[in-house]
Amino acid sequence: MPVVRVLRRVACWMLQSPACGCRAPVLPSRFLGTSPRQIPMDANFHSTSFSEADQQRVLITGGLGQLGVGLASFLRKRFGKDNVILSDIRKPPEHVFLSGPFIYSDILDYKNLREIVVNNRITWLFHYSALLSAVGEANVSLARAVNITGLHNVLDVAAEHGLRLFVPSTIGAFGPTSPRNPTPDLCIQRPRTIYGVSKVHAELMGEYYYYRYGLDFRCLRYPGIISADSQPGGGTTDYAVQIFHEAVKNGRFECNLKPDTRLPMMYIDDCLRATLEVMEAPAESLSMRTYNISAMSFTPEELAQEVLKHVPELQVTYSVDPVRQAIADSWPMNFDDSNARKDWGWRHDFDLPELVTTMLNFHGPESRVAQAN
């Protein structure tokens, strides 16, 4: 019978000795499952080639975090509302739900993730699901599951279906033995938080999948991101968002870092634009898979002084959180992003004065800030 002959042939291949000079046995592809966890040794995945006229189908995981909603809005202007799908495991606010496609997606559920990619013909995937630095230290096991196991699922799905994959990294991917002022793209990385460790893991795994399977993996190391329309999410740099909320709400702000703690920062508009630009950059222009990007660098005291120019009655005090301070002291003070500027033309628009003015004006005429001005 044909089936018997095939099985005999397979058995003969499996019994061949490497010492005879024959090639190492590899099962025919029809005997291999479709799961990326069964990738054969000679597999070679390549991302779909995109032309300028192609309309991308985009999925954003972890979309209800600080950056996901803004990124969805930004990308919908570029690709159309129905072509950008926001996803999370939480119930979205009504305005988010009504603004464009939203679906439930648990990145720890591999089958569910595959179904979403296949059923919605996804071509680009932005993976934002992660527990941030301070929150991750409070729940290491959950951070390990979300930040590492979830990443593995995303990598496998992206490789299997030829997606272009973006995974953000962070200043937290560096540690106390890294050069801090400035920090280059390539240097020692020995972070001491589960968040940082998971991001170094993501950078290396993405680069490995690029070289091993041809996965079109792209990554930016974000500095602290400041956004007017989102709440702080448990990150060490979130004081730079919180100060504006507190200035508007009650005119008082208590900072949990020392006044002279210098960290790189960026306004969200620059961050979203950089993310799209690196995703649209021609593959031949990229000399690496992970880039630093930067815009400005300041201390809590310098930020407070700039805010006081607009809200002179603002009262700023300091109550240092030793956990967050230790994290901040191990992070870069300035990013060297010269490779991003050289390879794909990165340029920032917002410095500290523009950042503060934009953040305070965002809250409108009814705010304490507007009344004070």
CSV table of C-alpha atoms in Angstrom, one decimal:
chain,number,residue,atom,x,y,z
A,1,MET,CA,0.0,0.0,0.0
A,2,PRO,CA,1.3,3.6,-0.7
A,3,VAL,CA,1.0,4.5,3.0
A,4,VAL,CA,3.1,1.5,4.0
A,5,ARG,CA,5.8,2.4,1.4
A,6,VAL,CA,6.0,6.0,2.7
A,7,LEU,CA,6.3,4.9,6.3
A,8,ARG,CA,9.0,2.4,5.4
A,9,ARG,CA,10.9,5.2,3.5
A,10,VAL,CA,10.6,7.5,6.6
A,11,ALA,CA,11.9,4.7,8.8
A,12,CYS,CA,14.9,4.2,6.6
A,13,TRP,CA,15.7,7.9,6.7
A,14,MET,CA,15.5,7.9,10.5
A,15,LEU,CA,17.8,4.9,10.7
A,16,GLN,CA,20.6,6.4,8.5
A,17,SER,CA,23.8,7.0,10.4
A,18,PRO,CA,25.4,10.4,10.3
A,19,ALA,CA,28.8,8.6,10.1
A,20,CYS,CA,28.0,7.4,6.6
A,21,GLY,CA,28.4,10.9,5.3
A,22,CYS,CA,24.7,11.2,4.5
A,23,ARG,CA,22.7,14.4,5.3
A,24,ALA,CA,21.0,14.6,8.7
A,25,PRO,CA,17.5,13.3,8.4
A,26,VAL,CA,14.6,15.7,8.0
A,27,LEU,CA,11.0,14.7,7.8
A,28,PRO,CA,9.1,15.7,4.7
A,29,SER,CA,7.1,18.8,5.4
A,30,ARG,CA,3.7,17.0,5.2
A,31,PHE,CA,4.7,15.1,8.3
A,32,LEU,CA,5.4,18.3,10.2
A,33,GLY,CA,2.7,20.2,12.1
A,34,THR,CA,1.9,23.8,11.4
A,35,SER,CA,2.8,25.0,14.9
A,36,PRO,CA,5.9,27.2,15.0
A,37,ARG,CA,6.9,25.1,18.0
A,38,GLN,CA,7.7,22.4,15.4
A,39,ILE,CA,9.8,24.5,13.0
A,40,PRO,CA,12.2,22.2,11.1
A,41,MET,CA,15.9,22.9,11.1
A,42,ASP,CA,15.9,24.1,7.5
A,43,ALA,CA,12.8,26.4,7.8
A,44,ASN,CA,13.2,29.9,6.4
A,45,PHE,CA,10.3,32.4,6.9
A,46,HIS,CA,10.3,35.6,5.1
A,47,SER,CA,8.1,38.6,5.7
A,48,THR,CA,5.6,39.5,3.0
A,49,SER,CA,7.1,42.1,0.6
A,50,PHE,CA,5.2,45.3,0.8
A,51,SER,CA,4.9,47.9,-1.9
A,52,GLU,CA,4.0,51.5,-1.2
A,53,ALA,CA,0.5,50.9,-2.5
A,54,ASP,CA,-0.2,48.0,-0.2
A,55,GLN,CA,-2.8,48.7,2.5
A,56,GLN,CA,-1.5,47.2,5.8
A,57,ARG,CA,-3.7,45.3,8.2
A,58,VAL,CA,-2.5,46.1,11.7
A,59,LEU,CA,-2.9,44.4,15.1
A,60,ILE,CA,-1.9,46.2,18.3
A,61,THR,CA,-1.6,44.0,21.4
A,62,GLY,CA,-1.8,45.5,24.9
A,63,GLY,CA,-3.7,48.3,23.2
A,64,LEU,CA,-5.2,49.9,26.3
A,65,GLY,CA,-1.8,50.8,27.8
A,66,GLN,CA,-0.2,54.3,27.6
A,67,LEU,CA,0.8,54.0,23.9
A,68,GLY,CA,-1.7,51.7,22.3
A,69,VAL,CA,-4.7,54.0,21.9
A,70,GLY,CA,-2.6,56.8,20.6
A,71,LEU,CA,-0.8,54.5,18.2
A,72,ALA,CA,-4.1,53.1,16.9
A,73,SER,CA,-5.4,56.7,16.3
A,74,PHE,CA,-2.1,57.6,14.5
A,75,LEU,CA,-2.1,54.5,12.3
A,76,ARG,CA,-5.8,54.8,11.4
A,77,LYS,CA,-5.0,58.2,9.8
A,78,ARG,CA,-2.4,56.4,7.7
A,79,PHE,CA,-4.1,53.1,6.8
A,80,GLY,CA,-7.8,53.7,7.4
A,81,LYS,CA,-9.9,53.2,10.5
A,82,ASP,CA,-11.0,49.6,9.7
A,83,ASN,CA,-7.4,48.4,9.0
A,84,VAL,CA,-6.1,49.0,12.5
A,85,ILE,CA,-7.3,46.6,15.2
A,86,LEU,CA,-6.8,47.4,18.9
A,87,SER,CA,-6.7,44.5,21.3
A,88,ASP,CA,-6.4,43.9,25.0
A,89,ILE,CA,-7.8,41.6,27.8
A,90,ARG,CA,-9.6,44.5,29.4
A,91,LYS,CA,-12.9,46.2,28.6
A,92,PRO,CA,-12.2,49.4,26.6
A,93,PRO,CA,-13.7,52.8,27.5
A,94,GLU,CA,-16.7,53.7,25.3
A,95,HIS,CA,-14.8,56.3,23.3
A,96,VAL,CA,-12.0,53.8,22.5
A,97,PHE,CA,-14.5,51.1,21.5
A,98,LEU,CA,-16.4,53.5,19.2
A,99,SER,CA,-13.2,54.9,17.6
A,100,GLY,CA,-12.4,51.8,15.6
A,101,PRO,CA,-12.1,48.0,15.6
A,102,PHE,CA,-11.4,46.5,19.1
A,103,ILE,CA,-11.2,42.8,19.9
A,104,TYR,CA,-10.3,40.6,22.9
A,105,SER,CA,-6.8,39.1,22.7
A,106,ASP,CA,-4.9,37.3,25.4
A,107,ILE,CA,-1.2,37.0,24.2
A,108,LEU,CA,-0.8,34.0,26.6
A,109,ASP,CA,-3.5,32.2,24.5
A,110,TYR,CA,-1.5,31.1,21.4
A,111,LYS,CA,-4.5,29.7,19.5
A,112,ASN,CA,-6.5,32.8,20.0
A,113,LEU,CA,-3.7,35.0,18.7
A,114,ARG,CA,-3.3,32.8,15.6
A,115,GLU,CA,-7.0,33.0,14.9
A,116,ILE,CA,-7.0,36.8,15.1
A,117,VAL,CA,-4.0,37.1,12.7
A,118,VAL,CA,-5.5,34.6,10.2
A,119,ASN,CA,-9.1,35.8,10.3
A,120,ASN,CA,-8.2,39.5,10.0
A,121,ARG,CA,-5.4,39.0,7.5
A,122,ILE,CA,-2.9,40.9,9.7
A,123,THR,CA,0.3,42.0,8.0
A,124,TRP,CA,1.8,44.3,10.7
A,125,LEU,CA,1.8,43.4,14.4
A,126,PHE,CA,2.7,46.0,17.2
A,127,HIS,CA,3.3,44.1,20.4
A,128,TYR,CA,2.7,46.4,23.4
A,129,SER,CA,1.6,44.0,26.0
A,130,ALA,CA,4.0,44.2,29.0
A,131,LEU,CA,4.2,45.0,32.7
A,132,LEU,CA,6.3,48.1,33.3
A,133,SER,CA,9.3,48.5,35.6
A,134,ALA,CA,7.8,49.2,39.1
A,135,VAL,CA,4.7,47.1,38.6
A,136,GLY,CA,6.8,44.2,37.3
A,137,GLU,CA,9.0,44.2,40.4
A,138,ALA,CA,5.9,43.9,42.5
A,139,ASN,CA,4.7,40.8,40.6
A,140,VAL,CA,7.7,39.1,39.0
A,141,SER,CA,5.9,35.9,38.1
A,142,LEU,CA,3.1,37.7,36.2
A,143,ALA,CA,5.7,40.0,34.5
A,144,ARG,CA,7.7,36.9,33.5
A,145,ALA,CA,4.5,35.3,32.0
A,146,VAL,CA,3.3,38.4,30.1
A,147,ASN,CA,6.7,39.9,29.1
A,148,ILE,CA,8.5,36.7,28.1
A,149,THR,CA,5.9,33.9,27.4
A,150,GLY,CA,3.6,36.3,25.6
A,151,LEU,CA,6.6,37.5,23.5
A,152,HIS,CA,7.3,33.9,22.4
A,153,ASN,CA,3.8,33.5,21.2
A,154,VAL,CA,3.9,36.7,19.2
A,155,LEU,CA,7.3,35.8,17.7
A,156,ASP,CA,6.0,32.4,16.6
A,157,VAL,CA,2.8,33.7,15.1
A,158,ALA,CA,4.7,36.5,13.3
A,159,ALA,CA,7.2,34.1,11.9
A,160,GLU,CA,4.6,31.5,10.8
A,161,HIS,CA,2.5,34.1,9.0
A,162,GLY,CA,5.2,36.4,7.6
A,163,LEU,CA,4.3,39.5,9.6
A,164,ARG,CA,6.3,42.6,10.1
A,165,LEU,CA,6.7,42.7,13.8
A,166,PHE,CA,7.4,45.7,16.1
A,167,VAL,CA,8.3,45.2,19.7
A,168,PRO,CA,9.2,48.3,21.8
A,169,SER,CA,12.2,48.2,24.1
A,170,THR,CA,13.2,50.7,26.7
A,171,ILE,CA,15.9,52.5,28.6
A,172,GLY,CA,15.3,49.8,31.2
A,173,ALA,CA,17.1,47.3,29.0
A,174,PHE,CA,20.4,48.8,30.3
A,175,GLY,CA,21.8,48.4,33.8
A,176,PRO,CA,24.3,50.0,36.2
A,177,THR,CA,27.3,48.6,34.3
A,178,SER,CA,26.2,50.2,31.0
A,179,PRO,CA,27.6,53.5,30.0
A,180,ARG,CA,25.1,56.1,31.1
A,181,ASN,CA,26.0,59.4,29.5
A,182,PRO,CA,25.5,58.8,26.6
A,183,THR,CA,24.3,55.2,26.2
A,184,PRO,CA,25.1,53.8,22.7
A,185,ASP,CA,23.0,51.2,20.8
A,186,LEU,CA,25.5,48.4,21.4
A,187,CYS,CA,27.1,48.1,24.8
A,188,ILE,CA,26.9,46.0,28.0
A,189,GLN,CA,23.3,45.3,29.0
A,190,ARG,CA,22.8,43.9,32.5
A,191,PRO,CA,19.5,45.2,33.8
A,192,ARG,CA,18.4,44.5,37.3
A,193,THR,CA,14.6,44.5,36.9
A,194,ILE,CA,12.4,41.8,35.4
A,195,TYR,CA,11.1,44.4,33.0
A,196,GLY,CA,14.6,45.2,31.7
A,197,VAL,CA,15.6,41.5,31.6
A,198,SER,CA,12.5,40.7,29.5
A,199,LYS,CA,13.2,43.5,27.1
A,200,VAL,CA,16.8,42.4,26.5
A,201,HIS,CA,15.4,39.0,25.9
A,202,ALA,CA,12.9,40.5,23.4
A,203,GLU,CA,15.7,42.3,21.5
A,204,LEU,CA,17.9,39.2,21.3
A,205,MET,CA,15.0,36.8,20.4
A,206,GLY,CA,13.8,39.2,17.7
A,207,GLU,CA,17.3,39.5,16.2
A,208,TYR,CA,17.7,35.7,16.4
A,209,TYR,CA,14.4,35.2,14.5
A,210,TYR,CA,15.5,37.7,11.9
A,211,TYR,CA,18.7,35.9,11.2
A,212,ARG,CA,17.4,32.4,11.7
A,213,TYR,CA,14.0,32.6,10.0
A,214,GLY,CA,13.9,35.9,8.1
A,215,LEU,CA,11.3,37.4,10.4
A,216,ASP,CA,11.0,41.2,9.7
A,217,PHE,CA,11.6,42.2,13.4
A,218,ARG,CA,12.0,45.9,14.2
A,219,CYS,CA,12.5,47.5,17.7
A,220,LEU,CA,13.0,50.9,19.2
A,221,ARG,CA,14.3,51.5,22.7
A,222,TYR,CA,11.9,54.2,24.0
A,223,PRO,CA,13.0,56.7,26.6
A,224,GLY,CA,10.4,57.8,29.1
A,225,ILE,CA,7.2,58.6,27.1
A,226,ILE,CA,5.1,61.6,28.2
A,227,SER,CA,1.4,61.8,27.1
A,228,ALA,CA,-1.3,64.2,28.1
A,229,ASP,CA,-4.3,61.9,27.5
A,230,SER,CA,-3.2,58.8,29.5
A,231,GLN,CA,-2.7,58.0,33.1
A,232,PRO,CA,0.6,56.9,34.5
A,233,GLY,CA,1.0,53.1,34.2
A,234,GLY,CA,3.5,52.1,36.9
A,235,GLY,CA,6.8,53.1,35.2
A,236,THR,CA,9.8,54.7,36.8
A,237,THR,CA,9.6,57.7,34.5
A,238,ASP,CA,5.9,58.3,35.1
A,239,TYR,CA,6.6,61.2,37.4
A,240,ALA,CA,7.0,63.3,34.3
A,241,VAL,CA,3.4,62.5,33.4
A,242,GLN,CA,2.0,62.7,36.9
A,243,ILE,CA,3.3,66.2,37.5
A,244,PHE,CA,1.0,67.6,34.8
A,245,HIS,CA,-2.0,65.8,36.2
A,246,GLU,CA,-1.4,67.0,39.7
A,247,ALA,CA,-0.6,70.6,38.6
A,248,VAL,CA,-4.0,70.7,36.9
A,249,LYS,CA,-5.9,68.9,39.6
A,250,ASN,CA,-4.7,70.5,42.8
A,251,GLY,CA,-1.6,72.5,42.3
A,252,ARG,CA,0.7,70.2,44.3
A,253,PHE,CA,3.0,67.4,43.2
A,254,GLU,CA,5.1,65.0,45.2
A,255,CYS,CA,7.9,63.4,43.2
A,256,ASN,CA,9.2,59.9,44.0
A,257,LEU,CA,12.6,60.5,42.5
A,258,LYS,CA,15.5,62.7,43.6
A,259,PRO,CA,15.4,66.2,42.1
A,260,ASP,CA,18.7,65.6,40.2
A,261,THR,CA,17.8,62.3,38.6
A,262,ARG,CA,18.5,62.7,34.9
A,263,LEU,CA,16.6,60.5,32.4
A,264,PRO,CA,15.9,60.6,28.7
A,265,MET,CA,12.3,61.6,27.8
A,266,MET,CA,10.1,62.0,24.7
A,267,TYR,CA,6.7,63.5,23.9
A,268,ILE,CA,4.3,60.9,22.6
A,269,ASP,CA,3.8,62.5,19.2
A,270,ASP,CA,7.5,62.0,18.5
A,271,CYS,CA,7.3,58.5,19.8
A,272,LEU,CA,4.4,57.5,17.5
A,273,ARG,CA,6.0,59.1,14.5
A,274,ALA,CA,9.3,57.3,15.1
A,275,THR,CA,7.5,54.0,15.4
A,276,LEU,CA,5.8,54.4,12.1
A,277,GLU,CA,8.9,55.7,10.4
A,278,VAL,CA,11.0,52.7,11.4
A,279,MET,CA,8.3,50.3,10.3
A,280,GLU,CA,8.1,52.0,6.9
A,281,ALA,CA,11.9,52.3,6.5
A,282,PRO,CA,13.2,50.2,3.6
A,283,ALA,CA,14.8,47.0,4.9
A,284,GLU,CA,18.1,47.8,3.2
A,285,SER,CA,18.4,51.1,5.2
A,286,LEU,CA,18.4,49.3,8.5
A,287,SER,CA,21.9,48.4,9.8
A,288,MET,CA,20.4,46.8,13.0
A,289,ARG,CA,17.2,45.5,14.4
A,290,THR,CA,17.0,47.6,17.6
A,291,TYR,CA,17.7,51.3,17.8
A,292,ASN,CA,17.9,53.9,20.5
A,293,ILE,CA,15.7,57.0,19.9
A,294,SER,CA,15.9,60.1,22.0
A,295,ALA,CA,14.5,63.7,22.1
A,296,MET,CA,15.5,65.4,25.4
A,297,SER,CA,16.9,64.6,28.8
A,298,PHE,CA,16.0,66.3,32.1
A,299,THR,CA,15.7,66.0,35.8
A,300,PRO,CA,12.6,66.3,38.0
A,301,GLU,CA,13.9,69.7,39.2
A,302,GLU,CA,14.4,71.0,35.6
A,303,LEU,CA,10.9,69.8,34.6
A,304,ALA,CA,9.4,71.5,37.7
A,305,GLN,CA,11.1,74.8,36.9
A,306,GLU,CA,9.7,74.8,33.4
A,307,VAL,CA,6.2,74.0,34.7
A,308,LEU,CA,6.5,76.8,37.3
A,309,LYS,CA,6.9,79.3,34.5
A,310,HIS,CA,3.3,78.5,33.6
A,311,VAL,CA,1.9,77.6,37.0
A,312,PRO,CA,3.8,79.7,39.5
A,313,GLU,CA,1.7,78.5,42.5
A,314,LEU,CA,2.6,74.8,41.9
A,315,GLN,CA,4.1,73.3,45.0
A,316,VAL,CA,6.6,70.5,44.4
A,317,THR,CA,8.0,68.2,47.1
A,318,TYR,CA,10.1,65.1,47.1
A,319,SER,CA,9.4,61.8,48.8
A,320,VAL,CA,11.9,59.3,47.3
A,321,ASP,CA,10.7,55.8,46.6
A,322,PRO,CA,13.9,53.7,47.1
A,323,VAL,CA,12.8,51.0,44.6
A,324,ARG,CA,12.1,53.5,41.8
A,325,GLN,CA,15.2,55.5,42.6
A,326,ALA,CA,17.4,52.4,42.4
A,327,ILE,CA,15.9,51.6,39.1
A,328,ALA,CA,16.4,55.1,37.7
A,329,ASP,CA,20.0,55.2,39.0
A,330,SER,CA,20.8,52.1,36.8
A,331,TRP,CA,19.3,53.6,33.7
A,332,PRO,CA,20.8,55.8,31.0
A,333,MET,CA,21.0,59.6,31.5
A,334,ASN,CA,21.2,60.3,27.8
A,335,PHE,CA,20.6,58.1,24.7
A,336,ASP,CA,22.9,58.1,21.7
A,337,ASP,CA,20.5,57.7,18.8
A,338,SER,CA,23.0,58.7,16.1
A,339,ASN,CA,22.4,55.4,14.2
A,340,ALA,CA,18.6,56.0,14.0
A,341,ARG,CA,19.3,59.5,12.7
A,342,LYS,CA,21.8,58.3,10.1
A,343,ASP,CA,20.0,55.1,8.9
A,344,TRP,CA,16.4,56.1,8.6
A,345,GLY,CA,16.4,59.9,9.2
A,346,TRP,CA,15.0,60.1,12.7
A,347,ARG,CA,14.4,63.7,13.9
A,348,HIS,CA,12.5,64.8,17.1
A,349,ASP,CA,10.2,67.9,17.2
A,350,PHE,CA,9.7,68.4,20.9
A,351,ASP,CA,12.2,69.8,23.4
A,352,LEU,CA,11.4,70.5,27.1
A,353,PRO,CA,9.8,74.0,26.6
A,354,GLU,CA,7.5,72.7,23.7
A,355,LEU,CA,6.7,69.6,25.8
A,356,VAL,CA,5.5,71.6,28.8
A,357,THR,CA,3.5,74.0,26.8
A,358,THR,CA,1.8,71.3,24.9
A,359,MET,CA,1.0,69.2,28.0
A,360,LEU,CA,-0.5,72.2,29.9
A,361,ASN,CA,-2.5,73.5,26.9
A,362,PHE,CA,-4.0,70.0,26.4
A,363,HIS,CA,-6.2,70.3,29.4
A,364,GLY,CA,-8.2,73.3,28.0
A,365,PRO,CA,-9.7,76.5,29.3
A,366,GLU,CA,-11.4,74.9,32.4
A,367,SER,CA,-8.2,73.7,34.0
A,368,ARG,CA,-6.3,75.2,36.9
A,369,VAL,CA,-3.4,75.8,34.5
A,370,ALA,CA,-5.5,78.0,32.2
A,371,GLN,CA,-7.0,79.8,35.2
A,372,ALA,CA,-3.5,80.4,36.5
A,373,ASN,CA,-2.3,81.7,33.2
